PDB file of C-alpha atoms in Angstrom:
ATOM      1  CA  MET S  22     -44.643   5.391  -5.720  1.00 58.00           C
ATOM      2  CA  ASN S  23     -40.707   6.069  -4.957  1.00 64.00           C
ATOM      3  CA  GLU S  24     -39.030   2.531  -5.678  1.00 73.00           C
ATOM      4  CA  THR S  25     -35.604   3.221  -4.203  1.00 80.00           C
ATOM      5  CA  LEU S  26     -33.052   0.978  -6.717  1.00 86.00           C
ATOM      6  CA  SER S  27     -30.037  -0.927  -4.634  1.00 89.00           C
ATOM      7  CA  PRO S  28     -27.118   0.569  -6.836  1.00 91.00           C
ATOM      8  CA  ALA S  29     -24.726  -1.939  -8.235  1.00 91.00           C
ATOM      9  CA  PRO S  30     -21.335  -1.977  -6.724  1.00 92.00           C
ATOM     10  CA  PRO S  31     -18.189  -0.993  -8.589  1.00 95.00           C
ATOM     11  CA  ALA S  32     -16.619  -3.617 -10.712  1.00 97.00           C
ATOM     12  CA  LEU S  33     -12.834  -3.896 -10.249  1.00 98.00           C
ATOM     13  CA  ASP S  34      -9.994  -4.588 -12.448  1.00 98.00           C
ATOM     14  CA  TYR S  35      -6.664  -6.106 -11.468  1.00 98.00           C
ATOM     15  CA  LEU S  36      -3.588  -3.626 -11.658  1.00 98.00           C
ATOM     16  CA  GLY S  37      -1.014  -5.817 -10.372  1.00 98.00           C
ATOM     17  CA  ARG S  38       0.692  -6.453  -7.279  1.00 98.00           C
ATOM     18  CA  LEU S  39       3.902  -4.787  -5.258  1.00 98.00           C
ATOM     19  CA  GLU S  40       6.667  -6.148  -3.584  1.00 98.00           C
ATOM     20  CA  VAL S  41       7.994  -3.189  -1.305  1.00 98.00           C
ATOM     21  CA  HIS S  42      11.382  -4.352   0.178  1.00 98.00           C
ATOM     22  CA  VAL S  43      11.902  -2.375   3.394  1.00 97.00           C
ATOM     23  CA  ALA S  44      14.901  -2.135   5.617  1.00 96.00           C
ATOM     24  CA  ALA S  45      14.875  -1.687   9.714  1.00 93.00           C
ATOM     25  CA  PRO S  46      12.596   0.626  11.061  1.00 92.00           C
ATOM     26  CA  VAL S  47      14.098   3.771  12.516  1.00 96.00           C
ATOM     27  CA  GLU S  48      11.954   4.499  15.704  1.00 95.00           C
ATOM     28  CA  VAL S  49      11.260   7.911  16.215  1.00 96.00           C
ATOM     29  CA  GLY S  50       9.168   7.293  19.837  1.00 96.00           C
ATOM     30  CA  HIS S  51       6.034   8.360  21.080  1.00 95.00           C
ATOM     31  CA  THR S  52       4.115  11.774  20.458  1.00 95.00           C
ATOM     32  CA  HIS S  53       0.650  13.282  20.802  1.00 94.00           C
ATOM     33  CA  ALA S  54       0.076  11.512  17.762  1.00 94.00           C
ATOM     34  CA  GLY S  55       0.992   7.931  18.563  1.00 94.00           C
ATOM     35  CA  GLN S  56       4.333   5.694  18.180  1.00 94.00           C
ATOM     36  CA  ARG S  57       5.647   7.081  15.282  1.00 96.00           C
ATOM     37  CA  ARG S  58       8.508   5.225  12.848  1.00 95.00           C
ATOM     38  CA  VAL S  59       9.758   5.279   9.639  1.00 97.00           C
ATOM     39  CA  ILE S  60      10.225   2.554   7.374  1.00 96.00           C
ATOM     40  CA  PRO S  61      12.842   2.818   4.486  1.00 98.00           C
ATOM     41  CA  ILE S  62      11.926   1.346   1.080  1.00 98.00           C
ATOM     42  CA  THR S  63      15.122  -0.630  -0.203  1.00 98.00           C
ATOM     43  CA  GLY S  64      13.544  -1.162  -3.736  1.00 98.00           C
ATOM     44  CA  GLY S  65      11.272  -4.140  -4.930  1.00 98.00           C
ATOM     45  CA  THR S  66       8.626  -4.807  -7.736  1.00 98.00           C
ATOM     46  CA  PHE S  67       6.145  -4.318  -9.852  1.00 98.00           C
ATOM     47  CA  ALA S  68       4.101  -6.960 -12.065  1.00 98.00           C
ATOM     48  CA  GLY S  69       0.459  -6.449 -13.618  1.00 97.00           C
ATOM     49  CA  PRO S  70      -0.884  -7.149 -17.219  1.00 96.00           C
ATOM     50  CA  ARG S  71      -0.309  -3.721 -18.098  1.00 93.00           C
ATOM     51  CA  GLY S  72       3.200  -3.650 -17.504  1.00 94.00           C
ATOM     52  CA  ARG S  73       6.480  -4.129 -15.089  1.00 97.00           C
ATOM     53  CA  GLY S  74       8.575  -2.498 -13.247  1.00 97.00           C
ATOM     54  CA  GLN S  75      11.403  -1.755 -10.194  1.00 98.00           C
ATOM     55  CA  ILE S  76      10.621  -0.025  -7.063  1.00 98.00           C
ATOM     56  CA  LEU S  77      13.670   2.296  -6.704  1.00 98.00           C
ATOM     57  CA  ALA S  78      14.919   3.018  -2.852  1.00 97.00           C
ATOM     58  CA  ALA S  79      13.706   6.367  -3.075  1.00 93.00           C
ATOM     59  CA  GLY S  80      11.210   6.274  -0.394  1.00 97.00           C
ATOM     60  CA  ALA S  81       9.680   5.073   2.931  1.00 98.00           C
ATOM     61  CA  ASP S  82       6.750   3.955   5.034  1.00 97.00           C
ATOM     62  CA  PHE S  83       5.872   6.512   7.421  1.00 97.00           C
ATOM     63  CA  GLN S  84       3.965   4.745  10.146  1.00 95.00           C
ATOM     64  CA  LEU S  85       1.546   6.182  12.729  1.00 96.00           C
ATOM     65  CA  LEU S  86       0.980   3.206  15.523  1.00 93.00           C
ATOM     66  CA  ARG S  87      -2.036   4.716  16.811  1.00 93.00           C
ATOM     67  CA  THR S  88      -3.228   2.059  19.413  1.00 93.00           C
ATOM     68  CA  PRO S  89      -1.320  -1.270  20.450  1.00 92.00           C
ATOM     69  CA  SER S  90      -3.800  -3.027  17.651  1.00 94.00           C
ATOM     70  CA  GLU S  91      -4.164  -0.486  14.918  1.00 94.00           C
ATOM     71  CA  ALA S  92      -1.707   1.511  12.725  1.00 94.00           C
ATOM     72  CA  PHE S  93      -1.995   4.135  10.015  1.00 97.00           C
ATOM     73  CA  LEU S  94       0.669   3.842   6.933  1.00 97.00           C
ATOM     74  CA  ASP S  95       1.433   6.694   4.773  1.00 98.00           C
ATOM     75  CA  ALA S  96       4.230   5.178   2.142  1.00 98.00           C
ATOM     76  CA  ARG S  97       5.466   7.476  -0.851  1.00 98.00           C
ATOM     77  CA  TYR S  98       7.846   5.833  -2.937  1.00 98.00           C
ATOM     78  CA  VAL S  99       9.034   5.763  -6.827  1.00 98.00           C
ATOM     79  CA  VAL S 100       8.205   3.016  -9.350  1.00 97.00           C
ATOM     80  CA  ALA S 101      10.110   2.717 -12.635  1.00 96.00           C
ATOM     81  CA  MET S 102       8.484   1.233 -15.179  1.00 95.00           C
ATOM     82  CA  GLU S 103       9.982  -1.305 -18.442  1.00 94.00           C
ATOM     83  CA  ASP S 104       8.869   1.383 -20.899  1.00 92.00           C
ATOM     84  CA  GLY S 105      10.887   4.018 -19.263  1.00 91.00           C
ATOM     85  CA  ALA S 106       7.727   5.842 -17.385  1.00 92.00           C
ATOM     86  CA  ARG S 107       8.179   6.866 -13.492  1.00 93.00           C
ATOM     87  CA  LEU S 108       5.600   6.187 -11.143  1.00 95.00           C
ATOM     88  CA  PHE S 109       5.071   8.548  -7.716  1.00 96.00           C
ATOM     89  CA  VAL S 110       3.246   6.525  -5.685  1.00 98.00           C
ATOM     90  CA  THR S 111       1.542   7.877  -2.236  1.00 98.00           C
ATOM     91  CA  ASN S 112       0.160   4.819  -0.778  1.00 98.00           C
ATOM     92  CA  ALA S 113      -2.447   5.833   2.620  1.00 98.00           C
ATOM     93  CA  ALA S 114      -3.321   2.278   4.368  1.00 98.00           C
ATOM     94  CA  TYR S 115      -4.921   1.114   7.309  1.00 97.00           C
ATOM     95  CA  ARG S 116      -3.813  -2.243   9.158  1.00 96.00           C
ATOM     96  CA  THR S 117      -5.438  -3.668  12.405  1.00 96.00           C
ATOM     97  CA  GLY S 118      -5.245  -7.295  13.954  1.00 96.00           C
ATOM     98  CA  ALA S 119      -5.290  -8.408  17.547  1.00 97.00           C
ATOM     99  CA  VAL S 120      -2.802  -7.190  19.826  1.00 95.00           C
ATOM    100  CA  GLU S 121      -0.634  -9.767  20.094  1.00 96.00           C
ATOM    101  CA  ASP S 122      -0.488  -9.985  15.944  1.00 95.00           C
ATOM    102  CA  ILE S 123       0.424  -6.478  15.370  1.00 90.00           C
ATOM    103  CA  GLN S 124       3.122  -6.080  18.062  1.00 88.00           C
ATOM    104  CA  ALA S 125       4.303  -9.496  16.448  1.00 92.00           C
ATOM    105  CA  LEU S 126       4.621  -7.426  13.407  1.00 87.00           C
ATOM    106  CA  VAL S 127       6.499  -4.216  14.881  1.00 81.00           C
ATOM    107  CA  ARG S 128       9.038  -6.990  15.831  1.00 86.00           C
ATOM    108  CA  GLY S 129       9.316  -8.360  12.196  1.00 84.00           C
ATOM    109  CA  GLU S 130       8.011 -11.558  12.696  1.00 91.00           C
ATOM    110  CA  VAL S 131       5.492 -13.355  10.643  1.00 91.00           C
ATOM    111  CA  VAL S 132       1.762 -13.456  10.934  1.00 95.00           C
ATOM    112  CA  PRO S 133      -0.616 -15.391   8.830  1.00 95.00           C
ATOM    113  CA  PRO S 134      -2.095 -12.671   6.494  1.00 94.00           C
ATOM    114  CA  GLU S 135      -5.866 -13.537   6.963  1.00 95.00           C
ATOM    115  CA  ARG S 136      -5.118 -12.451  10.752  1.00 97.00           C
ATOM    116  CA  ILE S 137      -4.422  -8.961   9.826  1.00 97.00           C
ATOM    117  CA  TYR S 138      -6.925  -6.260   8.146  1.00 98.00           C
ATOM    118  CA  PHE S 139      -4.502  -4.374   5.394  1.00 98.00           C
ATOM    119  CA  ARG S 140      -6.468  -1.984   3.084  1.00 98.00           C
ATOM    120  CA  CYS S 141      -4.892   0.894   1.059  1.00 98.00           C
ATOM    121  CA  ALA S 142      -5.837   3.342  -1.447  1.00 98.00           C
ATOM    122  CA  PRO S 143      -2.668   4.321  -3.761  1.00 98.00           C
ATOM    123  CA  HIS S 144      -2.167   7.283  -5.777  1.00 98.00           C
ATOM    124  CA  PHE S 145      -0.223   7.947  -8.862  1.00 96.00           C
ATOM    125  CA  GLU S 146       1.339  10.895 -10.118  1.00 95.00           C
ATOM    126  CA  VAL S 147       2.487  10.278 -13.722  1.00 92.00           C
ATOM    127  CA  ALA S 148       5.307  12.441 -15.455  1.00 83.00           C
ATOM    128  CA  ASP S 149       3.784  14.615 -18.048  1.00 73.00           C
ATOM    129  CA  THR S 150       6.130  13.187 -20.677  1.00 70.00           C
ATOM    130  CA  ASP S 151       4.181   9.466 -19.573  1.00 58.00           C
ATOM    131  CA  GLU S 152       0.773  10.448 -19.732  1.00 65.00           C
ATOM    132  CA  GLY S 153       0.313   8.379 -22.881  1.00 76.00           C
ATOM    133  CA  ALA S 154       0.791   4.914 -21.279  1.00 86.00           C
ATOM    134  CA  TRP S 155       0.191   5.812 -17.868  1.00 91.00           C
ATOM    135  CA  GLY S 156      -1.928   8.878 -17.503  1.00 91.00           C
ATOM    136  CA  TRP S 157      -5.265   7.365 -16.524  1.00 93.00           C
ATOM    137  CA  LEU S 158      -3.488   6.288 -13.395  1.00 93.00           C
ATOM    138  CA  SER S 159      -3.648   9.820 -11.866  1.00 92.00           C
ATOM    139  CA  THR S 160      -7.409   9.710 -12.802  1.00 93.00           C
ATOM    140  CA  SER S 161      -8.174   6.402 -11.147  1.00 96.00           C
ATOM    141  CA  ILE S 162      -9.230   5.013  -7.985  1.00 97.00           C
ATOM    142  CA  VAL S 163      -6.978   2.284  -6.897  1.00 98.00           C
ATOM    143  CA  ILE S 164      -7.513   0.084  -3.845  1.00 98.00           C
ATOM    144  CA  GLY S 165      -5.191  -2.400  -2.728  1.00 98.00           C
ATOM    145  CA  SER S 166      -4.794  -5.398   0.095  1.00 98.00           C
ATOM    146  CA  GLY S 167      -1.666  -5.849   1.758  1.00 97.00           C
ATOM    147  CA  GLN S 168       0.662  -8.236   3.838  1.00 96.00           C
ATOM    148  CA  ARG S 169       3.441  -7.760   5.749  1.00 93.00           C
ATOM    149  CA  GLU S 170       6.555  -9.919   5.859  1.00 92.00           C
ATOM    150  CA  PRO S 171       9.494  -9.141   7.716  1.00 90.00           C
ATOM    151  CA  ASP S 172      11.436  -7.971   4.959  1.00 92.00           C
ATOM    152  CA  ARG S 173       9.068  -6.901   2.583  1.00 96.00           C
ATOM    153  CA  VAL S 174       5.049  -5.577   1.820  1.00 96.00           C
ATOM    154  CA  ILE S 175       3.159  -7.661  -0.848  1.00 98.00           C
ATOM    155  CA  ILE S 176       0.281  -5.648  -1.815  1.00 98.00           C
ATOM    156  CA  ASP S 177      -1.958  -6.484  -4.468  1.00 98.00           C
ATOM    157  CA  LEU S 178      -4.011  -3.192  -6.162  1.00 98.00           C
ATOM    158  CA  TRP S 179      -7.361  -3.013  -8.154  1.00 98.00           C
ATOM    159  CA  VAL S 180      -8.491  -0.383 -10.382  1.00 98.00           C
ATOM    160  CA  VAL S 181     -12.182   0.738  -9.771  1.00 98.00           C
ATOM    161  CA  ARG S 182     -14.071   0.944 -12.487  1.00 95.00           C
TER     162      ARG S 182
END
């Protein structure tokens, strides 16, 4: 007789917190895919058990508001770690909530984070010269949970084991 086993869920290790500072959105307008906007990234920080870093003013979040209650986010930026390494981050995210809450976020208002579903899956590219300390990030699955504030995005990250 074949017994089906329930697989164990993967474990998570806390990687750290990103605080991404953002400027006012640049509204592109309604496209065939939805409402397009670009949010410039002006700086920020990363802090976690393995190290700290600064987010450089060298990126943006390319948002697509597909419906009044959901958005697809595509953020790209650079984290300069204290040890000299530079991490290029491509962060794909999905954010949804009640229409009135999403519209409040779009207007730059504060919405309690528990009312918004905001999850992401960042991918990290690490320079060849920094492979020793951070190369493992290039071959790891990382997931995150975020919250939007008027002038920043806060994202807690976990590595999937």
